[in-house]
PDB file of C-alpha atoms in Angstrom:
ATOM      1  CA  MET A 157      82.816 149.338 105.754  1.00 41.00           C
ATOM      2  CA  ILE A 158      85.170 147.460 108.061  1.00 46.00           C
ATOM      3  CA  ILE A 159      84.593 147.380 111.815  1.00 42.00           C
ATOM      4  CA  SER A 160      87.356 146.304 114.120  1.00 37.00           C
ATOM      5  CA  SER A 161      86.574 145.016 117.578  1.00 37.00           C
ATOM      6  CA  GLY A 162      88.905 145.897 120.430  1.00 38.00           C
ATOM      7  CA  THR A 163      89.698 149.378 119.168  1.00 40.00           C
ATOM      8  CA  GLY A 164      91.085 151.458 121.993  1.00 41.00           C
ATOM      9  CA  VAL A 165      92.225 148.411 123.936  1.00 41.00           C
ATOM     10  CA  ALA A 166      95.378 147.854 121.894  1.00 46.00           C
ATOM     11  CA  GLY A 167      98.516 148.834 123.734  1.00 66.00           C
ATOM     12  CA  SER A 168      97.064 148.663 127.245  1.00 86.00           C
ATOM     13  CA  LEU A 169      99.115 146.601 129.651  1.00 92.00           C
ATOM     14  CA  ALA A 170      96.466 146.571 132.395  1.00 93.00           C
ATOM     15  CA  GLY A 171      95.988 143.132 133.924  1.00 92.00           C
ATOM     16  CA  SER A 172      99.243 141.794 132.493  1.00 92.00           C
ATOM     17  CA  GLU A 173     101.975 140.358 134.700  1.00 93.00           C
ATOM     18  CA  GLY A 174     104.480 141.285 131.994  1.00 95.00           C
ATOM     19  CA  ASP A 175     107.898 139.674 131.801  1.00 95.00           C
ATOM     20  CA  LYS A 176     108.241 137.622 134.991  1.00 94.00           C
ATOM     21  CA  ARG A 177     111.860 136.940 135.873  1.00 94.00           C
ATOM     22  CA  PHE A 178     110.936 135.009 138.986  1.00 92.00           C
ATOM     23  CA  PRO A 179     107.691 134.559 140.925  1.00 90.00           C
ATOM     24  CA  PRO A 180     107.632 137.231 143.627  1.00 89.00           C
ATOM     25  CA  ALA A 181     107.133 135.936 147.153  1.00 84.00           C
ATOM     26  CA  LEU A 182     104.128 137.683 148.644  1.00 85.00           C
ATOM     27  CA  ALA A 183     103.046 137.746 152.264  1.00 81.00           C
ATOM     28  CA  ARG A 184      99.918 135.904 153.318  1.00 82.00           C
ATOM     29  CA  ASP A 185      98.420 139.160 154.537  1.00 86.00           C
ATOM     30  CA  ALA A 186      96.580 140.697 151.565  1.00 87.00           C
ATOM     31  CA  LYS A 187      96.985 144.140 153.157  1.00 92.00           C
ATOM     32  CA  SER A 188     100.785 144.019 153.265  1.00 91.00           C
ATOM     33  CA  PRO A 189     102.507 146.850 151.376  1.00 93.00           C
ATOM     34  CA  CYS A 190     104.233 144.475 148.945  1.00 93.00           C
ATOM     35  CA  ASN A 191     100.982 142.664 148.095  1.00 94.00           C
ATOM     36  CA  LYS A 192      99.326 146.024 147.429  1.00 96.00           C
ATOM     37  CA  ALA A 193     102.291 147.159 145.318  1.00 96.00           C
ATOM     38  CA  TYR A 194     102.235 143.968 143.215  1.00 96.00           C
ATOM     39  CA  LYS A 195      98.483 144.206 142.632  1.00 96.00           C
ATOM     40  CA  ALA A 196      98.888 147.858 141.591  1.00 97.00           C
ATOM     41  CA  TYR A 197     101.709 146.804 139.234  1.00 97.00           C
ATOM     42  CA  VAL A 198      99.495 144.197 137.547  1.00 97.00           C
ATOM     43  CA  ALA A 199      96.571 146.650 137.269  1.00 97.00           C
ATOM     44  CA  ALA A 200      98.705 149.447 135.776  1.00 97.00           C
ATOM     45  CA  GLY A 201      98.006 150.177 132.133  1.00 96.00           C
ATOM     46  CA  GLY A 202     101.427 151.587 131.229  1.00 96.00           C
ATOM     47  CA  HIS A 203     105.045 150.513 131.501  1.00 97.00           C
ATOM     48  CA  SER A 204     105.594 149.389 135.082  1.00 98.00           C
ATOM     49  CA  ALA A 205     107.951 147.253 137.147  1.00 98.00           C
ATOM     50  CA  TYR A 206     108.015 145.431 140.499  1.00 98.00           C
ATOM     51  CA  ALA A 207     111.287 144.853 142.358  1.00 97.00           C
ATOM     52  CA  THR A 208     111.696 142.764 145.485  1.00 94.00           C
ATOM     53  CA  THR A 209     114.231 141.051 147.659  1.00 89.00           C
ATOM     54  CA  PRO A 210     114.282 137.321 147.004  1.00 80.00           C
ATOM     55  CA  TYR A 211     112.704 135.424 149.876  1.00 72.00           C
ATOM     56  CA  THR A 212     114.435 132.346 151.245  1.00 64.00           C
ATOM     57  CA  ARG A 213     113.078 130.646 154.329  1.00 56.00           C
ATOM     58  CA  VAL A 214     116.521 129.936 155.710  1.00 52.00           C
ATOM     59  CA  MET A 215     118.016 133.421 155.323  1.00 55.00           C
ATOM     60  CA  SER A 216     115.274 136.030 155.582  1.00 57.00           C
ATOM     61  CA  LEU A 217     112.024 136.477 157.407  1.00 68.00           C
ATOM     62  CA  TYR A 218     111.000 139.587 155.527  1.00 77.00           C
ATOM     63  CA  ILE A 219     110.175 140.732 152.016  1.00 85.00           C
ATOM     64  CA  LEU A 220     111.039 144.247 150.865  1.00 90.00           C
ATOM     65  CA  CYS A 221     109.829 145.680 147.594  1.00 95.00           C
ATOM     66  CA  GLY A 222     109.520 148.696 145.365  1.00 96.00           C
ATOM     67  CA  SER A 223     107.502 149.471 142.270  1.00 97.00           C
ATOM     68  CA  SER A 224     107.102 151.993 139.505  1.00 98.00           C
ATOM     69  CA  LEU A 225     103.810 152.502 137.676  1.00 98.00           C
ATOM     70  CA  ASN A 226     103.066 153.988 134.259  1.00 97.00           C
ATOM     71  CA  ALA A 227     106.601 155.096 133.397  1.00 97.00           C
ATOM     72  CA  PRO A 228     107.577 156.376 129.924  1.00 97.00           C
ATOM     73  CA  SER A 229     109.329 153.068 129.101  1.00 97.00           C
ATOM     74  CA  GLN A 230     109.935 149.605 130.519  1.00 97.00           C
ATOM     75  CA  LYS A 231     113.589 150.487 131.156  1.00 98.00           C
ATOM     76  CA  ALA A 232     112.605 153.647 133.078  1.00 98.00           C
ATOM     77  CA  ALA A 233     110.061 151.662 135.111  1.00 98.00           C
ATOM     78  CA  GLU A 234     112.696 149.076 136.051  1.00 98.00           C
ATOM     79  CA  ALA A 235     115.181 151.752 137.120  1.00 98.00           C
ATOM     80  CA  ALA A 236     112.581 153.527 139.281  1.00 98.00           C
ATOM     81  CA  ALA A 237     111.388 150.241 140.853  1.00 98.00           C
ATOM     82  CA  MET A 238     114.971 149.302 141.760  1.00 98.00           C
ATOM     83  CA  LYS A 239     115.558 152.758 143.244  1.00 98.00           C
ATOM     84  CA  SER A 240     112.387 152.403 145.324  1.00 97.00           C
ATOM     85  CA  CYS A 241     113.342 148.935 146.584  1.00 96.00           C
ATOM     86  CA  VAL A 242     116.903 150.018 147.463  1.00 95.00           C
ATOM     87  CA  ALA A 243     115.512 153.052 149.320  1.00 96.00           C
ATOM     88  CA  THR A 244     113.226 150.737 151.313  1.00 92.00           C
ATOM     89  CA  ARG A 245     116.219 148.543 152.256  1.00 91.00           C
ATOM     90  CA  ALA A 246     118.124 151.636 153.362  1.00 92.00           C
ATOM     91  CA  HIS A 247     115.171 152.965 155.351  1.00 93.00           C
ATOM     92  CA  TYR A 248     114.891 149.734 157.343  1.00 88.00           C
ATOM     93  CA  LYS A 249     118.709 149.423 157.554  1.00 88.00           C
ATOM     94  CA  VAL A 250     118.701 145.888 156.135  1.00 83.00           C
ATOM     95  CA  THR A 251     122.207 144.506 155.794  1.00 79.00           C
ATOM     96  CA  ASN A 252     121.590 140.785 155.290  1.00 76.00           C
ATOM     97  CA  GLY A 253     119.428 138.799 152.900  1.00 71.00           C
ATOM     98  CA  GLY A 254     119.278 139.293 149.181  1.00 79.00           C
ATOM     99  CA  ALA A 255     119.626 142.471 147.211  1.00 88.00           C
ATOM    100  CA  CYS A 256     116.702 143.968 145.301  1.00 94.00           C
ATOM    101  CA  GLU A 257     115.949 142.385 141.926  1.00 95.00           C
ATOM    102  CA  ILE A 258     113.354 143.061 139.239  1.00 97.00           C
ATOM    103  CA  ALA A 259     110.739 140.330 139.602  1.00 96.00           C
ATOM    104  CA  ALA A 260     108.472 141.490 136.780  1.00 97.00           C
ATOM    105  CA  SER A 261     108.182 144.347 134.330  1.00 98.00           C
ATOM    106  CA  LYS A 262     106.065 145.364 131.382  1.00 96.00           C
TER     107      LYS A 262
END
């Protein structure tokens, strides 16, 4: 009889930061929407993505973001996160600063 430890855990992405393309800038306020979205992204067990505007001290005083949790695939999660981030930019009528980029996905 062979017993395997960790059965049922395989395949879960919960707690993983996934493929980080760049470290996302997060506000100091732990209750900010982008901090909450990034923490939810890391905690998600399925394919997920976090998109954000790149933060540069000289150009922008804000951080906008979008995320997608537990999508059918990593590619679908990235597309939904980008759509969410772009919609946030449009909602706040942001015309300067950087465009949305995928910061991390899994």
